[in-house]
Short mmCIF file of C-alpha atoms and ligand atoms in Angstrom, two decimals:
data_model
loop_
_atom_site.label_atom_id
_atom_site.label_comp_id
_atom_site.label_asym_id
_atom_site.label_seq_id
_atom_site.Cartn_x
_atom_site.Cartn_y
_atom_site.Cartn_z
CA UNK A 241 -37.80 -35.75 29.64
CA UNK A 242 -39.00 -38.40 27.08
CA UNK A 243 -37.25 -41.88 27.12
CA UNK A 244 -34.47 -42.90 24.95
CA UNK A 245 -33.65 -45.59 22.84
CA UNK A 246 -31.99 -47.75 24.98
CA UNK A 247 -29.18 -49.98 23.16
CA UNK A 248 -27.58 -51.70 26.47
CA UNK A 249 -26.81 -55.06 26.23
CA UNK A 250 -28.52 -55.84 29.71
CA UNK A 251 -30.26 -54.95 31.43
CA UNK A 252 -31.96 -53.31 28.68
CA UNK A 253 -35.17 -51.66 27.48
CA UNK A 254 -38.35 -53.74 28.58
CA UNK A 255 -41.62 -52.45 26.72
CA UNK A 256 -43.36 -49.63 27.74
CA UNK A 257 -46.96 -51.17 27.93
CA UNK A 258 -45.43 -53.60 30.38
CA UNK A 259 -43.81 -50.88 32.83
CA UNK A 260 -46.88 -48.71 32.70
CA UNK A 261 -48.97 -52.23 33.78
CA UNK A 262 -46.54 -52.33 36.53
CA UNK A 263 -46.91 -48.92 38.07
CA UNK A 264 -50.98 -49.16 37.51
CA UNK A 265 -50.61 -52.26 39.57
CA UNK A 266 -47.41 -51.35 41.57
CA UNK A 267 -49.48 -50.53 45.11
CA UNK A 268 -52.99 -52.74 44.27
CA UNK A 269 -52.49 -55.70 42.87
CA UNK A 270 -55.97 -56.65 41.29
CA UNK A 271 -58.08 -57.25 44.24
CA UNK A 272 -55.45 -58.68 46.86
CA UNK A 273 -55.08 -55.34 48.79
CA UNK A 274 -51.41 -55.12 48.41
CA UNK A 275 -48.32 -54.93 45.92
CA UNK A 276 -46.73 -58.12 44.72
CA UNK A 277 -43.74 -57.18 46.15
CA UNK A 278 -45.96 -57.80 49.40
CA UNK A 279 -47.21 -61.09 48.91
CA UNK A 280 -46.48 -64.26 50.25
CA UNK A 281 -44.79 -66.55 47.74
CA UNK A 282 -46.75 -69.38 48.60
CA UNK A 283 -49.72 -67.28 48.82
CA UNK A 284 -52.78 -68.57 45.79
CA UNK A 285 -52.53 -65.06 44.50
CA UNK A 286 -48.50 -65.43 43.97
CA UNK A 287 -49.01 -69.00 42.91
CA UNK A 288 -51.37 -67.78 40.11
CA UNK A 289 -48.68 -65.26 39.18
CA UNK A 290 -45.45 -67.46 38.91
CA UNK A 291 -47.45 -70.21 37.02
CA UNK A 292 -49.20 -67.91 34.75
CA UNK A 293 -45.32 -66.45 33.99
CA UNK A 294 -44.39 -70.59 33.25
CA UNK A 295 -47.62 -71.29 30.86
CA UNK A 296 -46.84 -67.85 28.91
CA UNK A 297 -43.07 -69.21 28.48
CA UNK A 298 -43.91 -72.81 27.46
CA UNK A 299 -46.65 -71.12 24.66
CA UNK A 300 -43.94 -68.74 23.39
CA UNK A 301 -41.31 -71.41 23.47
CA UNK A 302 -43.50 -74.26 22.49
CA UNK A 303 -41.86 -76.45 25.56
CA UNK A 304 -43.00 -79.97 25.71
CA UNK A 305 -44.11 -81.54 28.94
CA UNK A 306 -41.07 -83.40 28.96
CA UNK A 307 -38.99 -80.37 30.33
CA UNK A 308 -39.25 -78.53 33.33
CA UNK A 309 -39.29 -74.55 33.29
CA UNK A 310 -37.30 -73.06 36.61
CA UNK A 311 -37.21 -70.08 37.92
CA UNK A 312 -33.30 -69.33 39.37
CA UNK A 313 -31.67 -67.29 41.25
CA UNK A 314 -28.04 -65.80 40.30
CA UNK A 315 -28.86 -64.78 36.95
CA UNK A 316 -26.86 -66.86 33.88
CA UNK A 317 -23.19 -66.62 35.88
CA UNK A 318 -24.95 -69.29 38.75
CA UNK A 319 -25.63 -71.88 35.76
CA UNK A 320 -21.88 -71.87 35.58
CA UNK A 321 -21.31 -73.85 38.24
CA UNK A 322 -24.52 -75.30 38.29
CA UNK A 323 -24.78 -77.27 34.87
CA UNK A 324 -21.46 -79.31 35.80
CA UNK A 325 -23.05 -79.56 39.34
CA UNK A 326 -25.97 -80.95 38.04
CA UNK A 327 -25.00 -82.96 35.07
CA UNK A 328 -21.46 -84.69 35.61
CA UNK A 329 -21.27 -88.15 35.65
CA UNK A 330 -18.71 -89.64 33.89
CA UNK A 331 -16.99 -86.12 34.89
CA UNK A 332 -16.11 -84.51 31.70
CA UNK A 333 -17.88 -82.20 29.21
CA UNK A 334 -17.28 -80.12 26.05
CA UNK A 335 -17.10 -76.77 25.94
CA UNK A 336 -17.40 -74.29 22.35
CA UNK A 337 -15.32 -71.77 23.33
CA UNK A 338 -17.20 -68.59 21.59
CA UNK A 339 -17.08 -65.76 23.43
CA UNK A 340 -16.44 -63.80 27.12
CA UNK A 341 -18.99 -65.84 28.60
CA UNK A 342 -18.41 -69.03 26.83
CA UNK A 343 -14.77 -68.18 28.63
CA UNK A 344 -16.30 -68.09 31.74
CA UNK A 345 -18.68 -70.83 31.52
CA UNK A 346 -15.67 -73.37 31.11
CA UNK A 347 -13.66 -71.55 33.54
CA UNK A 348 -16.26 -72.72 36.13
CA UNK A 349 -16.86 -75.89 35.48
CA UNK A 350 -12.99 -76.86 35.35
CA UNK A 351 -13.62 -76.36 39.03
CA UNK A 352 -15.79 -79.60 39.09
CA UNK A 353 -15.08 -81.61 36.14
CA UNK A 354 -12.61 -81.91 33.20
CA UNK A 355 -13.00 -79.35 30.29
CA UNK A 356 -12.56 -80.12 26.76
CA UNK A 357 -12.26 -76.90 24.94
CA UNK A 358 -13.26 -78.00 21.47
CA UNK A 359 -13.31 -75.19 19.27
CA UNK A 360 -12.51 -71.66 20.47
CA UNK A 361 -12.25 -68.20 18.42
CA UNK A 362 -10.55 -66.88 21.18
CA UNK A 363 -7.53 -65.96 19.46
CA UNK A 364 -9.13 -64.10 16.74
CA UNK A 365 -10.75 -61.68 19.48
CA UNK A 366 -13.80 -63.76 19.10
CA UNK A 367 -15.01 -62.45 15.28
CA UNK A 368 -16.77 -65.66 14.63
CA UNK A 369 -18.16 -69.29 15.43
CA UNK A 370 -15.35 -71.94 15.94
CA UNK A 371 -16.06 -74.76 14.04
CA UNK A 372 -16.27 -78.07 16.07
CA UNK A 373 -16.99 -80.45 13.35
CA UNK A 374 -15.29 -83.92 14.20
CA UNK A 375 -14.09 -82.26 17.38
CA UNK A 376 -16.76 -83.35 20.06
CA UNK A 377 -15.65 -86.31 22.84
CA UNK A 378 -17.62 -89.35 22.57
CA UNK A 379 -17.06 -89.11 26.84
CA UNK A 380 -18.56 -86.26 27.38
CA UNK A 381 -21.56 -85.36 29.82
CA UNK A 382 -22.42 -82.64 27.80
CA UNK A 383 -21.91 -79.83 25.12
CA UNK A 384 -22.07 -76.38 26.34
CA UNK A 385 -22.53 -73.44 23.38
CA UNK A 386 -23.60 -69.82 23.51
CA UNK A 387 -25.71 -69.66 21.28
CA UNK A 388 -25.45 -65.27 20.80
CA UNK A 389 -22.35 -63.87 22.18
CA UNK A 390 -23.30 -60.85 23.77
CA UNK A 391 -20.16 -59.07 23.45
CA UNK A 392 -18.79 -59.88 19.96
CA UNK A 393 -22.51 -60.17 18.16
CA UNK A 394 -22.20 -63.62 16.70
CA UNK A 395 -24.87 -66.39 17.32
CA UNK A 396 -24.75 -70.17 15.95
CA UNK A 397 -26.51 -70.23 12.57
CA UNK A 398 -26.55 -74.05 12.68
CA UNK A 399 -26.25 -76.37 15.98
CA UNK A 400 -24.08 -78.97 16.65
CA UNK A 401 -25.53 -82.51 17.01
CA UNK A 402 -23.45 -85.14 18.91
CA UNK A 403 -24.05 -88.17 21.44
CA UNK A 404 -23.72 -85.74 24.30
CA UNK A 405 -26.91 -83.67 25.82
CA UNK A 406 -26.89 -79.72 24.20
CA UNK A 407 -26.70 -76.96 26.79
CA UNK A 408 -27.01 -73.58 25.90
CA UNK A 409 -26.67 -70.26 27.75
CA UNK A 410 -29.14 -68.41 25.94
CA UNK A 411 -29.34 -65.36 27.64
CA UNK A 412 -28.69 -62.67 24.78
CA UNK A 413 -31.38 -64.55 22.54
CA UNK A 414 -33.89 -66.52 24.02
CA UNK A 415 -37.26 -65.50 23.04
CA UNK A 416 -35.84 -63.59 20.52
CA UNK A 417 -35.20 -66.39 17.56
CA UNK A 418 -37.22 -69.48 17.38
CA UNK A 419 -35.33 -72.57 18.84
CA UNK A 420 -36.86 -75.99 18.66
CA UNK A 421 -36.68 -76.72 22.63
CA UNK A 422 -36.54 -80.44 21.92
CA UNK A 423 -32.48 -80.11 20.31
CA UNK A 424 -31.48 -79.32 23.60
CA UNK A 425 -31.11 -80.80 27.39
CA UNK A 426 -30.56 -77.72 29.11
CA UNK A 427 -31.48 -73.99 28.07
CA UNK A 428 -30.52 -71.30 30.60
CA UNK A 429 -30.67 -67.73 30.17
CA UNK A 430 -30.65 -64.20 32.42
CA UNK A 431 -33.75 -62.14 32.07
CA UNK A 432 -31.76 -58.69 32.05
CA UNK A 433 -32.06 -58.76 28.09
CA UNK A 434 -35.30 -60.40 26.60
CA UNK A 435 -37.35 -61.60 29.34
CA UNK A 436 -37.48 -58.96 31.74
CA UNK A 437 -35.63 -57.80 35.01
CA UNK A 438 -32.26 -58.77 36.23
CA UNK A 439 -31.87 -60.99 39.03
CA UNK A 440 -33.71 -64.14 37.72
CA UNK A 441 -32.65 -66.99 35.74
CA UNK A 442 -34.71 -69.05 33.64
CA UNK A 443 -33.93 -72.35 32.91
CA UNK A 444 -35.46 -75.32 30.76
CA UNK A 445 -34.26 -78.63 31.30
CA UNK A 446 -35.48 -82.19 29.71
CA UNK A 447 -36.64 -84.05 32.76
CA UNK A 448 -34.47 -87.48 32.69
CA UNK A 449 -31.56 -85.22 32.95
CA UNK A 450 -32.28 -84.36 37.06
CA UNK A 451 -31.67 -86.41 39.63
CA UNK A 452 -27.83 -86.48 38.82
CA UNK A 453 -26.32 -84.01 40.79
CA UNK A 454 -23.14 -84.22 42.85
CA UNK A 455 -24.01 -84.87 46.66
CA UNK A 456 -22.22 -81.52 47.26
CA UNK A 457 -24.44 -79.39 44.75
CA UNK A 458 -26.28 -76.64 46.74
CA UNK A 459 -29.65 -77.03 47.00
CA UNK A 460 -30.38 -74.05 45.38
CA UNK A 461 -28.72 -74.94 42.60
CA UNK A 462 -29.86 -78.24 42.22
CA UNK A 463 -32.45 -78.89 39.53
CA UNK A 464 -34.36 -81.78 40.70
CA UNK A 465 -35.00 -80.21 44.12
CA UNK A 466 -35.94 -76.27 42.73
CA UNK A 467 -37.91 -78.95 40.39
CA UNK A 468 -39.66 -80.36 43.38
CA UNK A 469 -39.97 -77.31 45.05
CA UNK A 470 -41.89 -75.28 42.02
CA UNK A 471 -38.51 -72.92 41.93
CA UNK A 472 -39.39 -72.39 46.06
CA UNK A 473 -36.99 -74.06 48.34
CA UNK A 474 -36.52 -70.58 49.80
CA UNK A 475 -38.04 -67.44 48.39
CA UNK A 476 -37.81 -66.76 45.06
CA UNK A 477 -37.24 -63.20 43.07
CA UNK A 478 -41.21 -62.53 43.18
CA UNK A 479 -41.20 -59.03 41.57
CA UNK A 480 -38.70 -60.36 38.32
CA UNK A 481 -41.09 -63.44 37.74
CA UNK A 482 -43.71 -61.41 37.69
CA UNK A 483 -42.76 -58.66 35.60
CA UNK A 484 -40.81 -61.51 32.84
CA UNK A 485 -44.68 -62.82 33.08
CA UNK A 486 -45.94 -59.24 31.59
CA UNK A 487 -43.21 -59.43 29.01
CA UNK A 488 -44.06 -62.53 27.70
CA UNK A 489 -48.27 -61.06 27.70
CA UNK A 490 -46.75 -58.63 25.47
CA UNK A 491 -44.72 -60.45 23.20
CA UNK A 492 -47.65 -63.15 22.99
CA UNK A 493 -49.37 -59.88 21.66
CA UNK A 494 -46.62 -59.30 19.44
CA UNK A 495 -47.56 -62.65 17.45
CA UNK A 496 -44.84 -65.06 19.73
CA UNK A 497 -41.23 -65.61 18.97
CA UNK A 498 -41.99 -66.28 15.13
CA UNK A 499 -43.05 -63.02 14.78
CA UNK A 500 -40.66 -60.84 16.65
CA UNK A 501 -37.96 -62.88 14.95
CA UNK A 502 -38.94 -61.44 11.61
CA UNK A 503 -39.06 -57.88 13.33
CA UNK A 504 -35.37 -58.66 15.00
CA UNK A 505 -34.09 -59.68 11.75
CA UNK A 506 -35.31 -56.41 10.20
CA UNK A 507 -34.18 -54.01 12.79
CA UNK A 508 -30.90 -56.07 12.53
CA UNK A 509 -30.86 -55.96 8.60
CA UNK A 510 -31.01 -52.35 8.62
CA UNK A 511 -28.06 -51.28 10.49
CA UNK A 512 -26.18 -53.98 8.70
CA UNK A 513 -26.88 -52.81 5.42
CA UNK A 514 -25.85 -48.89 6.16
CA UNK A 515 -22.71 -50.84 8.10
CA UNK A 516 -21.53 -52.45 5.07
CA UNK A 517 -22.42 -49.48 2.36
CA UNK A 518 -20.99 -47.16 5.08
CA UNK A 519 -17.22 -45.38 3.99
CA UNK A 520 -16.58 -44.51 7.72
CA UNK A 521 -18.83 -47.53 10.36
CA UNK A 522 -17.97 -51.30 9.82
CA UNK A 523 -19.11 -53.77 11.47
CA UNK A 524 -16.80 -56.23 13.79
CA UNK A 525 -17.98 -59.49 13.78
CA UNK A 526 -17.83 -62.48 10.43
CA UNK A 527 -20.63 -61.75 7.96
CA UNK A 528 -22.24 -65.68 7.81
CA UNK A 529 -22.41 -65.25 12.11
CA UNK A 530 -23.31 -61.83 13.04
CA UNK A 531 -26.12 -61.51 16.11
CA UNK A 532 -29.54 -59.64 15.19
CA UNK A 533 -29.53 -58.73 18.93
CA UNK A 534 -26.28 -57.47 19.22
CA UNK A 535 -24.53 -54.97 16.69
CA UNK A 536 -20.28 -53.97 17.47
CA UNK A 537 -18.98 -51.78 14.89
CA UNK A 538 -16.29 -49.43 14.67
CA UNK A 539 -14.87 -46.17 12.71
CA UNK A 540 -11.27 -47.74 13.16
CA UNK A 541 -10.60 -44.37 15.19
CA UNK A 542 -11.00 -44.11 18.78
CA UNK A 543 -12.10 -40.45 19.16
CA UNK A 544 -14.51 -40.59 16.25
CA UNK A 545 -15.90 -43.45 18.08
CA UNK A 546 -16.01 -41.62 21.31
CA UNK A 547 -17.79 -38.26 19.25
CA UNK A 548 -20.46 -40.92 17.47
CA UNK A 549 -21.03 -41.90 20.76
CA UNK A 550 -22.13 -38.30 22.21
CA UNK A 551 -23.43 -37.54 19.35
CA UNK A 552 -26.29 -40.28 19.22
CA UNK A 553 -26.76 -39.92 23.18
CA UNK A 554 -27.53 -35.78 22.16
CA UNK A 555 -30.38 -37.38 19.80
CA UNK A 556 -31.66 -39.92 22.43
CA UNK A 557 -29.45 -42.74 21.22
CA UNK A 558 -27.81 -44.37 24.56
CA UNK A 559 -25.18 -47.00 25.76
CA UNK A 560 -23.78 -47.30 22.60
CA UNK A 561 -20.33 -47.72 24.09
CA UNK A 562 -18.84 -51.40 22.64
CA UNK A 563 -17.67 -53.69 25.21
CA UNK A 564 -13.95 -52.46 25.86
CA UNK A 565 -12.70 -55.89 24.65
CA UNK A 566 -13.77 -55.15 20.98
CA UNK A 567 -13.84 -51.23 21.34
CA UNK A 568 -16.26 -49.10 19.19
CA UNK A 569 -19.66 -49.14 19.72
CA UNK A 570 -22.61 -52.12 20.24
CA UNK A 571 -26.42 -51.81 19.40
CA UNK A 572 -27.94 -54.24 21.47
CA UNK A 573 -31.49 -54.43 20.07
CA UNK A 574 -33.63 -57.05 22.11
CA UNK A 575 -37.67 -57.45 21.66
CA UNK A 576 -38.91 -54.65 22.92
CA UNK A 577 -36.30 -51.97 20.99
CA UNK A 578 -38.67 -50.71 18.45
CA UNK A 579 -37.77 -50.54 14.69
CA UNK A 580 -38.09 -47.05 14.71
CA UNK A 581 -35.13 -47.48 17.59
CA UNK A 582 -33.20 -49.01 14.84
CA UNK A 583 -34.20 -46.35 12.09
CA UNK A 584 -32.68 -43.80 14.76
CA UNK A 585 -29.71 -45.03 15.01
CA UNK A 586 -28.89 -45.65 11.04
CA UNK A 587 -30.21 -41.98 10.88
CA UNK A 588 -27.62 -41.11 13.35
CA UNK A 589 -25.25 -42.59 11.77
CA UNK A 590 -26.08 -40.92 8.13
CA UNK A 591 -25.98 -37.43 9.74
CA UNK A 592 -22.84 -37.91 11.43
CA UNK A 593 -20.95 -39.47 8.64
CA UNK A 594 -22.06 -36.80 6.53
CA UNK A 595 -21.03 -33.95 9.07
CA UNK A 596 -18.28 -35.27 10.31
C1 PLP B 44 -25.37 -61.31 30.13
C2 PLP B 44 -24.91 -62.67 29.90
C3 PLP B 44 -24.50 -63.51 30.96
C4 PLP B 44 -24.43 -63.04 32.38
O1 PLP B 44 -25.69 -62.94 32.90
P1 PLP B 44 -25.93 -62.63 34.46
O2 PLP B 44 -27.40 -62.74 34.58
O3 PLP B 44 -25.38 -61.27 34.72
O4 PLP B 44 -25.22 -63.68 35.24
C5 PLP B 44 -24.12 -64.79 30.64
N1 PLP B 44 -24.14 -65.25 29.38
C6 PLP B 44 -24.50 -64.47 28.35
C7 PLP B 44 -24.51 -65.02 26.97
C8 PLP B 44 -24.90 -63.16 28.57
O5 PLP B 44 -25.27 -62.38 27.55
#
């Protein structure tokens, strides 16, 4: 069997260079004599490994010395809690209520501080970007935005700039569109979609902002301590780090974020266009917001969306299901979906709109 194009919103397609690399290395890890799933985390060879994985991210991300890269357990949903555990002092914050995730971010932190909803699309299933303008607390702690909504394919094209810090999940985008680190206090995003495995959370957060948590914060989830710990108070996820640490070698081989941002817009360009020239596919989301990671579109008819669905799986297509909240179908195309992946699926789409 060859392997598909995989269009899963997460955990998704990682590149192929990097899971061959891993079963080369899987039982003999350069000369240590063992796998890294068999090393000690605090072990030189592991140490080389997990900081080599932190260097590769600051390059790609051009992170200044003046933030802190950690290396989390409990993927994005832990952040939840943790950002309000972390960052409340005066003990409220603003929330941009954008998405299934923004939902849930607020949702959390109502259980430790007081939640401003600002702006929320909610309502209107989610189609677009609220606008916040003149809507942000001067009390807040923070902002918290999404900046790519996984499930309805919209991302911020601009970012909103207040007296409160910025924190962003970016879990459906990091790495994936430049960002200019220094806009934001606190970046925080799963690996399941452009890093690498699931299980790991990656977080970047501007130094002065630790040392703030709320006595009853965890200690795994508090910042200043993982901080002082190098991401170690207990043992990290070893294998994830390491393999996120491969995906970044490749995407530094790709030519960095800059360059697989052109690619991503592209690939993303391309099934837009056949979207909005198609008579039977449309795409879901507001024109001036839509995602170049993730893609929801619909024929308007359930079973013809459940046929275009088997369809493109018969041709190698797969997880093209939408997220049952918006219905249809979703092309999730991270970094390491090739173009041709993209190609595919307008191809698909040609051949069954043509057919029937
Ligand atoms: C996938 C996703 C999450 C959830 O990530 P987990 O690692 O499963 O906790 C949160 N936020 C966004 C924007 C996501 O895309």
């Amino acid at each position: 069997m060859e392997r598909v194009y995989n269009f899963s919103p997460g955990p998704s397609m990682m590149p192929l260079p990097v899971l061959e690399k891993i079963k080369d290395q899987l039982p003999l890890y350069e000369a240590t004599g063992m796998s890294v799933m068999e090393m000690s985390h605090r072990s030189n060879m592991y140490l080389d490994i997990i900081q080599d994985a932190e260097a590769r991210l600051r390059k790609l991300m051009h992170i200044p010395e003046s933030y802190a890269v950690l290396f989390l357990h409990g993927g994005a949903t832990m952040q939840f809690a943790s950002v309000p555990l972390n960052l409340s002092v005066k003990g409220q914050a603003d929330y941009i209520d954008s998405g299934n995730f923004a939902h849930g971010a607020a949702g959390e932190a109502a259980k430790y501080l007081k939640v401003n909803i600002v702006a929320s699309s909610r309502e209107d299933n989610y189609t677009y970007i609220p606008d916040w303008e003149g809507k942000l607390s001067a009390e807040a702690d923070y902002l918290h935005i999404t900046t790519n909504n996984t499930i309805y394919g919209t991302h911020f094209t601009k970012l909103p700039e207040g007296n409160a810090h910025l924190v962003a999940d970016m879990s459906s985008n990091i790495l994936g569109e430049v960002y200019d680190v220094n806009k934001f206090g606190v970046i925080y995003a799963g690996a399941q979609k452009n890093i690498g495995p699931a299980g790991l959370c990656v977080l970047i957060v501007r130094k002065d902002l630790m040392g703030k948590a709320s006595p009853l914060c965890p200690k795994l989830l508090n910042w200043a301590t993982q901080a002082e710990n190098d991401s170690m108070i207990n043992t990290p996820n070893t294998f994830a780090i390491y393999a996120a640490g491969l995906c970044m070698a490749w995407l530094q081989e790709q030519g960095g974020v800059e360059a697989i941002e052109k690619v991503n817009q592209e690939k993303a360009a391309l099934v837009y266009d056949y979207l909005d020239n198609s008579k039977l596919f449309k795409a879901t989301a507001l024109k001036e917001h839509r995602s170049i990671m993730n893609i929801p579109f619909i024929t308007g008819d359930k079973e013809k969306d459940a046929a275009f669905i088997k369809f493109a799986a018969a041709k190698g297509l797969v997880n093209l299901k939408g997220h049952r909240s918006v219905g249809g179908m979703r092309a999730s195309m991270y970094n390491a979906m090739p173009m041709e992946g993209a190609k595919a699926l307008v191809e698909a789409m040609k051949a069954f709109e043509l057919n029937g």
